[in-house]
PDB file of C-alpha atoms and ligand atoms in Angstrom:
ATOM      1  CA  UNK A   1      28.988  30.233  42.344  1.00  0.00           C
ATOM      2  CA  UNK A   2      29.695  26.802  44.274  1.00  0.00           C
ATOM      3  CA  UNK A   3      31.797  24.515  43.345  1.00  0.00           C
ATOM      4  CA  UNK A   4      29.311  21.660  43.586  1.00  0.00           C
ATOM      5  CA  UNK A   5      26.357  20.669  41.318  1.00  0.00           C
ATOM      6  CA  UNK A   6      23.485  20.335  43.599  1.00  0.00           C
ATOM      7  CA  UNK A   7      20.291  18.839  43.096  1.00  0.00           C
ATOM      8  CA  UNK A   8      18.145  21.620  42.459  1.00  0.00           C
ATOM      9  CA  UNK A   9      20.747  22.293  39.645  1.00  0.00           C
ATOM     10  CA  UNK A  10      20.242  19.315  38.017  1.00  0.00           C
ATOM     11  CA  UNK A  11      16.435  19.464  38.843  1.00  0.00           C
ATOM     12  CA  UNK A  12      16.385  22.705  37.055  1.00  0.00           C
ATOM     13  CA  UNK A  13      18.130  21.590  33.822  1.00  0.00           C
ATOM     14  CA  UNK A  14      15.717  19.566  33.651  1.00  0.00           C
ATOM     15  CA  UNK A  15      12.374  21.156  33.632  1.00  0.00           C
ATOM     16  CA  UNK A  16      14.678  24.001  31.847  1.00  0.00           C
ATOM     17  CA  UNK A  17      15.122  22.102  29.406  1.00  0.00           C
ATOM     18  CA  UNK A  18      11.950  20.167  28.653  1.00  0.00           C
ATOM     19  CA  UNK A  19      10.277  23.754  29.114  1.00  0.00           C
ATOM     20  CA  UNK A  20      13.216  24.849  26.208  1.00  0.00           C
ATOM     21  CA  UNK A  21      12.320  22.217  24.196  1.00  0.00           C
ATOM     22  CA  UNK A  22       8.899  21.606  24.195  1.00  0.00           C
ATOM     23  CA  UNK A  23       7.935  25.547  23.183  1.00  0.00           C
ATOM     24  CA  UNK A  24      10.676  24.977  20.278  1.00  0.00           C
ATOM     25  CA  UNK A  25       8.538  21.566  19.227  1.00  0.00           C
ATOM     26  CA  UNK A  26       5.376  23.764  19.304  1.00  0.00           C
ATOM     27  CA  UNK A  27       7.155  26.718  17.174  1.00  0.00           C
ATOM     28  CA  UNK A  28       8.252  24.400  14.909  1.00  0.00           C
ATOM     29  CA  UNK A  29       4.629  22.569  14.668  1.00  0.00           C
ATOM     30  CA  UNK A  30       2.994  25.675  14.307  1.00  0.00           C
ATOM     31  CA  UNK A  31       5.912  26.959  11.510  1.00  0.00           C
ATOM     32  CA  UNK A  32       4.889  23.519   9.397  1.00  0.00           C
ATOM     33  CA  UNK A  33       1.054  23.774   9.524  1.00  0.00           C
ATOM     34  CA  UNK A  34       1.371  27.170   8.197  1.00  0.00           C
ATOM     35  CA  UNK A  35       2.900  26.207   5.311  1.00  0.00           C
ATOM     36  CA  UNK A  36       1.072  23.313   4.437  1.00  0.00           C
ATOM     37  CA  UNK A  37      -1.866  25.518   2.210  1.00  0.00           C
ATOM     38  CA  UNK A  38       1.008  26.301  -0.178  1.00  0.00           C
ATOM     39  CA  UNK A  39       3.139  23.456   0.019  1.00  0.00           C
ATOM     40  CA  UNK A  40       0.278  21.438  -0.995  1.00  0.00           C
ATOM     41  CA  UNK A  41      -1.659  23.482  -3.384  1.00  0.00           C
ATOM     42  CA  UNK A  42      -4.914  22.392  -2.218  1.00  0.00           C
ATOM     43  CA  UNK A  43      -6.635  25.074  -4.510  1.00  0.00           C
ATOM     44  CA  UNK A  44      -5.735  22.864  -7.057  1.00  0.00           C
ATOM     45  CA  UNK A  45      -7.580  19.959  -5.717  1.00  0.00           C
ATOM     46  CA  UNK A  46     -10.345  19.861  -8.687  1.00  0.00           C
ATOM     47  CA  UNK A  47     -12.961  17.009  -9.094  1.00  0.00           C
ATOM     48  CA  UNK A  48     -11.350  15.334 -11.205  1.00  0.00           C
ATOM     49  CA  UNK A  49      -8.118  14.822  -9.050  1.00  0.00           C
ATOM     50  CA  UNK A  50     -10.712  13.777  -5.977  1.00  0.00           C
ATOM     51  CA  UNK A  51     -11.731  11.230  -7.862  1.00  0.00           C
ATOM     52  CA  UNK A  52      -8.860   9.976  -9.180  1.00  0.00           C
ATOM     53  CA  UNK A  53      -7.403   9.660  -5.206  1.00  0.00           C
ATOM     54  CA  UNK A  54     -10.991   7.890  -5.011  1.00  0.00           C
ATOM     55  CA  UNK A  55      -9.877   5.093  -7.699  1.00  0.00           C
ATOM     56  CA  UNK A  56      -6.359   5.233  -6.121  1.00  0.00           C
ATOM     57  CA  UNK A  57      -8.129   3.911  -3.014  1.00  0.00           C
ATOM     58  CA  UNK A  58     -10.645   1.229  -4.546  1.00  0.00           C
ATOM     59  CA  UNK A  59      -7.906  -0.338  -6.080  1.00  0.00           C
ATOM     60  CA  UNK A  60      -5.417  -0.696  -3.662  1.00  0.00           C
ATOM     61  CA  UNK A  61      -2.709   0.576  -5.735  1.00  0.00           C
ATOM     62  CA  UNK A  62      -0.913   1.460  -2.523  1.00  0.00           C
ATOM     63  CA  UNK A  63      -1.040  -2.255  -1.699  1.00  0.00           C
ATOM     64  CA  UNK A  64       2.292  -2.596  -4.222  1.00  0.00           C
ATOM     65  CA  UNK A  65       3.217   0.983  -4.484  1.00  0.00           C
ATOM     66  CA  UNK A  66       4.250   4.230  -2.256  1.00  0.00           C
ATOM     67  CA  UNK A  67       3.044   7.279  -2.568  1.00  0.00           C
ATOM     68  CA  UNK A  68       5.583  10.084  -1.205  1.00  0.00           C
ATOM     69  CA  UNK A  69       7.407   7.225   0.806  1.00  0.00           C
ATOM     70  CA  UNK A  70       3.793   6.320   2.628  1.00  0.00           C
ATOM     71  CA  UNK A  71       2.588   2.751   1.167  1.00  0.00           C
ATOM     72  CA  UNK A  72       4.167  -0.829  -0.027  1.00  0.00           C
ATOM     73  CA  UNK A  73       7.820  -1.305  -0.825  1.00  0.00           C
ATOM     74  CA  UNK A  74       6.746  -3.369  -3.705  1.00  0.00           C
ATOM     75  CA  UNK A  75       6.702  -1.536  -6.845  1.00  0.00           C
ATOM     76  CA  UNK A  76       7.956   1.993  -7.516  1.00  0.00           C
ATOM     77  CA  UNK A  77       6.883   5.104  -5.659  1.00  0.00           C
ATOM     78  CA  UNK A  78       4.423   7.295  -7.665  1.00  0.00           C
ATOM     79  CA  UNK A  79       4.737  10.682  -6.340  1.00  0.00           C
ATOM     80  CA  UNK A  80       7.086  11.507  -8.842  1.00  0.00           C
ATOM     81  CA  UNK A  81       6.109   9.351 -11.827  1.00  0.00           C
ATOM     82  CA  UNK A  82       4.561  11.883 -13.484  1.00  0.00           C
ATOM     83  CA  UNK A  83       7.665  14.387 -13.738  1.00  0.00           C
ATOM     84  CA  UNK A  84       9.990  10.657 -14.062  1.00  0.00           C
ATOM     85  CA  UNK A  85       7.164  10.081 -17.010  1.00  0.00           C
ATOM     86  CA  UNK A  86       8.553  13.331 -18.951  1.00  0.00           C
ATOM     87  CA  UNK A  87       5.480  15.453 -17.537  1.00  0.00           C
ATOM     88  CA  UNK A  88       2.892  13.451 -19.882  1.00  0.00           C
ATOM     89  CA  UNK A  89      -0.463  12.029 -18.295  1.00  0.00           C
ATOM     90  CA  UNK A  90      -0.616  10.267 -21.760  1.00  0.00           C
ATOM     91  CA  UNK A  91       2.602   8.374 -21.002  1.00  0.00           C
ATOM     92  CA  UNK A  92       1.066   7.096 -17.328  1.00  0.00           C
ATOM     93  CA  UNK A  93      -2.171   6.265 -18.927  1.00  0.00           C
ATOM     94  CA  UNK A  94      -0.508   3.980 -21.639  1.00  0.00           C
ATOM     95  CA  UNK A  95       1.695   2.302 -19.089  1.00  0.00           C
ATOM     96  CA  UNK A  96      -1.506   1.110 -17.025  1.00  0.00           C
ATOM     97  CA  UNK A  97      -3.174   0.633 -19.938  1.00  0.00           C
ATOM     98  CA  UNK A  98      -0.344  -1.920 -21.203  1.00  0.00           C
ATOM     99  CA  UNK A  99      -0.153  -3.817 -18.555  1.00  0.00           C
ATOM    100  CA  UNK A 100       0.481  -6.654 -18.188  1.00  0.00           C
ATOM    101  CA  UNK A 101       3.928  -7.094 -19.201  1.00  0.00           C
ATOM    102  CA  UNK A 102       4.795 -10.953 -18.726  1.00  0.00           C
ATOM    103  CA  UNK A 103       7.374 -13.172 -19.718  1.00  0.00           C
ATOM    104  CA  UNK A 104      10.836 -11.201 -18.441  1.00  0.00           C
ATOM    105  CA  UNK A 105      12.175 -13.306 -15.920  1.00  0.00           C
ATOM    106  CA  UNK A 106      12.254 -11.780 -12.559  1.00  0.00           C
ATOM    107  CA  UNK A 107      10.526  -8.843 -13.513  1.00  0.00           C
ATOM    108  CA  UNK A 108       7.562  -8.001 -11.200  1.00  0.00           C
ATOM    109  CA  UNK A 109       4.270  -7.061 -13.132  1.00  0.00           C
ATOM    110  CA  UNK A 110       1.542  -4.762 -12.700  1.00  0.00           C
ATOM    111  CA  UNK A 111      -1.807  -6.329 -13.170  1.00  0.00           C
ATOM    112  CA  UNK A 112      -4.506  -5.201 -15.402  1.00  0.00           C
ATOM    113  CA  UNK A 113      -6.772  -2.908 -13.773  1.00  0.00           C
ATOM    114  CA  UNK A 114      -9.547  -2.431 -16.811  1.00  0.00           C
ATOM    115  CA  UNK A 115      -9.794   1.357 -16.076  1.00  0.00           C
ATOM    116  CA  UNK A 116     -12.084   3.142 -18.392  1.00  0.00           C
ATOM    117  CA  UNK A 117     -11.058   6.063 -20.356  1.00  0.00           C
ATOM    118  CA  UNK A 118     -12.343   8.706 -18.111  1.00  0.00           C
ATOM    119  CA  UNK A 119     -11.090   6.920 -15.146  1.00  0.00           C
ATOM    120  CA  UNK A 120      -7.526   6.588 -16.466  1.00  0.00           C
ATOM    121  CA  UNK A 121      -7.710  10.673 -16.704  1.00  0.00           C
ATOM    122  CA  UNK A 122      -8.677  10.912 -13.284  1.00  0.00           C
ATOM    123  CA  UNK A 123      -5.870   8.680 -11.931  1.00  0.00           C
ATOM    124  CA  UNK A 124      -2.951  10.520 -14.112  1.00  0.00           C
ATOM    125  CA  UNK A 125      -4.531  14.047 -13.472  1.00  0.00           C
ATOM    126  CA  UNK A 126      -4.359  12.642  -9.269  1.00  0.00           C
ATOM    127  CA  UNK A 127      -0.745  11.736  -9.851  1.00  0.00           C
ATOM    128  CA  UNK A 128       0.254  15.096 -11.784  1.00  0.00           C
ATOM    129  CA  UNK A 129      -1.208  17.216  -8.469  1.00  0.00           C
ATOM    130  CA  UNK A 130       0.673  14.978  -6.304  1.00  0.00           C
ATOM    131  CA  UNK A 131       4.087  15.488  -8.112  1.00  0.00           C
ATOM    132  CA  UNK A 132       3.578  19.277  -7.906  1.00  0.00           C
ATOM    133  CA  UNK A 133       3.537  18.980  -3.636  1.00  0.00           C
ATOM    134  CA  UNK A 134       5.932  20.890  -2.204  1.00  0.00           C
ATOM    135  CA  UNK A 135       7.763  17.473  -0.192  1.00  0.00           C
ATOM    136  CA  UNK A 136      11.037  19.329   0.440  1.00  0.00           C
ATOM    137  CA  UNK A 137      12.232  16.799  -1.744  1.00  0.00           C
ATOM    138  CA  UNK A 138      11.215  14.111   0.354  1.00  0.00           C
ATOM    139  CA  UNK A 139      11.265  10.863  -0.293  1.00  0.00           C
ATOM    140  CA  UNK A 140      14.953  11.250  -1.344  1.00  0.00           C
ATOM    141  CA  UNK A 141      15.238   8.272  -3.230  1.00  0.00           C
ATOM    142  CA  UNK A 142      14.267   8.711  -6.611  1.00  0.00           C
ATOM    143  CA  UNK A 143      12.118   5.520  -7.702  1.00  0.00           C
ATOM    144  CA  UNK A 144      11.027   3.762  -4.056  1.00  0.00           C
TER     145      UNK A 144
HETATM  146  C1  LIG B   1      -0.112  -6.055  -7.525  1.00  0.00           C
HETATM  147  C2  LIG B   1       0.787  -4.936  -7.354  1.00  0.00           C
HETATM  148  C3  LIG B   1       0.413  -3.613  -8.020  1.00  0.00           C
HETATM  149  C4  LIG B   1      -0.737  -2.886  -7.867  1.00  0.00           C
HETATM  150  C5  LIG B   1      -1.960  -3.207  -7.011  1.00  0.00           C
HETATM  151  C6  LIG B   1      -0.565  -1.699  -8.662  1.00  0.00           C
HETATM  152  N1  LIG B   1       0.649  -1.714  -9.274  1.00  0.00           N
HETATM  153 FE1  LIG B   1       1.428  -0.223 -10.455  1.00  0.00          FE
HETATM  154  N2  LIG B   1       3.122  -1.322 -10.700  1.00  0.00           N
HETATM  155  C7  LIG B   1       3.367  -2.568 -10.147  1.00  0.00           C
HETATM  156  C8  LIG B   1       4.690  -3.014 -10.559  1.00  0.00           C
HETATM  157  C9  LIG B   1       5.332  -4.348 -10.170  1.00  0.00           C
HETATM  158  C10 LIG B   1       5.219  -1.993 -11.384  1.00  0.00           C
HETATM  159  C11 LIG B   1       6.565  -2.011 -12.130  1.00  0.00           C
HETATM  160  C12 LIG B   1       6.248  -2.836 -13.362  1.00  0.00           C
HETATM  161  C13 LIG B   1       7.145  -2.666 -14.503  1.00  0.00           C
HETATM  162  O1  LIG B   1       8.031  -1.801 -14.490  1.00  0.00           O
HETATM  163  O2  LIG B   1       6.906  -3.405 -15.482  1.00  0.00           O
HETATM  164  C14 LIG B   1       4.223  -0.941 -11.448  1.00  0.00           C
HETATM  165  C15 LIG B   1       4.386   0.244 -12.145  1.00  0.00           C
HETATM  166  C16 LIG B   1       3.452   1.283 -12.175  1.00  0.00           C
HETATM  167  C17 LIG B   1       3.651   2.540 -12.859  1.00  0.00           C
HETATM  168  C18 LIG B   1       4.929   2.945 -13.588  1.00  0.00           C
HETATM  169  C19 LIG B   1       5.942   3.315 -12.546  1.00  0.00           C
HETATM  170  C20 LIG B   1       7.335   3.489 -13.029  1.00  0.00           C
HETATM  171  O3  LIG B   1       8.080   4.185 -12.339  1.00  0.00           O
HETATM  172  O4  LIG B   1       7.699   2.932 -14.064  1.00  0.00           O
HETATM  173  C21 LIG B   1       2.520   3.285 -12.679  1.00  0.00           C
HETATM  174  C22 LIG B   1       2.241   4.681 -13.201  1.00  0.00           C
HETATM  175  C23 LIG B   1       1.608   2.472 -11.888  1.00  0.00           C
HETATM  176  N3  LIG B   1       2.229   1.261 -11.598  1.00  0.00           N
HETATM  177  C24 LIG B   1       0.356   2.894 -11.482  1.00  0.00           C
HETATM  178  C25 LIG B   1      -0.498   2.123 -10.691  1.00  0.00           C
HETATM  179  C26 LIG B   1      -1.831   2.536 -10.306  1.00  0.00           C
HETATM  180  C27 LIG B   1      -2.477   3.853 -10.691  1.00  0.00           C
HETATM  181  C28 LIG B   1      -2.361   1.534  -9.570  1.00  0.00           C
HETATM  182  C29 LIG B   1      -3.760   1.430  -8.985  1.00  0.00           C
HETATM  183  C30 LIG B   1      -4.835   1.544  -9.968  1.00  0.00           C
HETATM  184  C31 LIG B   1      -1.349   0.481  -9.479  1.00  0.00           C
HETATM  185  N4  LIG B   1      -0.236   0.881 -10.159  1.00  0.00           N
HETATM  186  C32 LIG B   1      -1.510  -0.696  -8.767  1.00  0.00           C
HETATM  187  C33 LIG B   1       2.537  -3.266  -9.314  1.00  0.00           C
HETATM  188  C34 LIG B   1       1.277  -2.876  -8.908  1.00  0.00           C
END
């Protein structure tokens, strides 16, 4: 072996190691997308949770909050409220329902939305599916 590290060494570490590197970022791609279908339990993706990602969207509520990490760094994230809520769609429908709450200084409030009964169902039974993704814990902070 010579003593000397030539150019076509270095030139070869190189492409080597792109080569190296870019199959390992496609094996790793490929790994993840195969275990989205169970990670995210799309079977589970009824009507009613469809619509209630359809209210989620008409009413901004990711204008103020995040949803697993994605969204505004206003109010808390909501991908885990429902398991943070004691596992109770009842609990997240009376908290939107009561809102708002005024008149503690410095406390941010959450508007009124005027949700009807059915929608209110929708909206809990959207955030119950999303607590129940697979995130690999992720975000790792507990309340956004
Ligand atoms: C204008 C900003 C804003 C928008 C838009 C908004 N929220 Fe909120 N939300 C807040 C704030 C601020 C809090 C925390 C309020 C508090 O604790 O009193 C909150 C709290 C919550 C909580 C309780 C979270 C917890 O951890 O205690 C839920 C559930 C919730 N919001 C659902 C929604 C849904 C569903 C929508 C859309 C229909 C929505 N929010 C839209 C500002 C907003």
């Amino acid at each position: 072996m010579s003593e000397v590290f030539t150019k076509s060494m270095a030139r070869n570490i190189y492409y080597g190691g792109s080569v190296f590197f870019f199959l390992l970022f496609l094996a790793l791609t490929f790994d993840t997308s195969n275990a989205f279908p169970e990670r995210d339990h799309r079977e589970n993706i009824t009507p009613q949770v469809a619509q209630g990602k359809a209210i989620w969207e008409e009413n901004d509520c990711i204008g103020c909050h995040t949803l697993l990490g994605e969204g505004a760094y206003y109010a808390p994230e909501l991908g885990n409220v429902y398991k943070r809520f004691g596992n109770n769609k009842e609990a997240i429908k009376g908290f939107i329902k009561s809102r708002p709450v005024n008149g503690i200084p410095g406390r941010r409030s959450m508007p009124q939305f005027n949700l009807t009964e059915e929608e209110l169902d929708a909206i809990a039974e959207f955030l119950k599916w999303t607590s129940e993704i697979n995130t690999a814990n992720w975000p790792p902070n507990i309340q956004g």
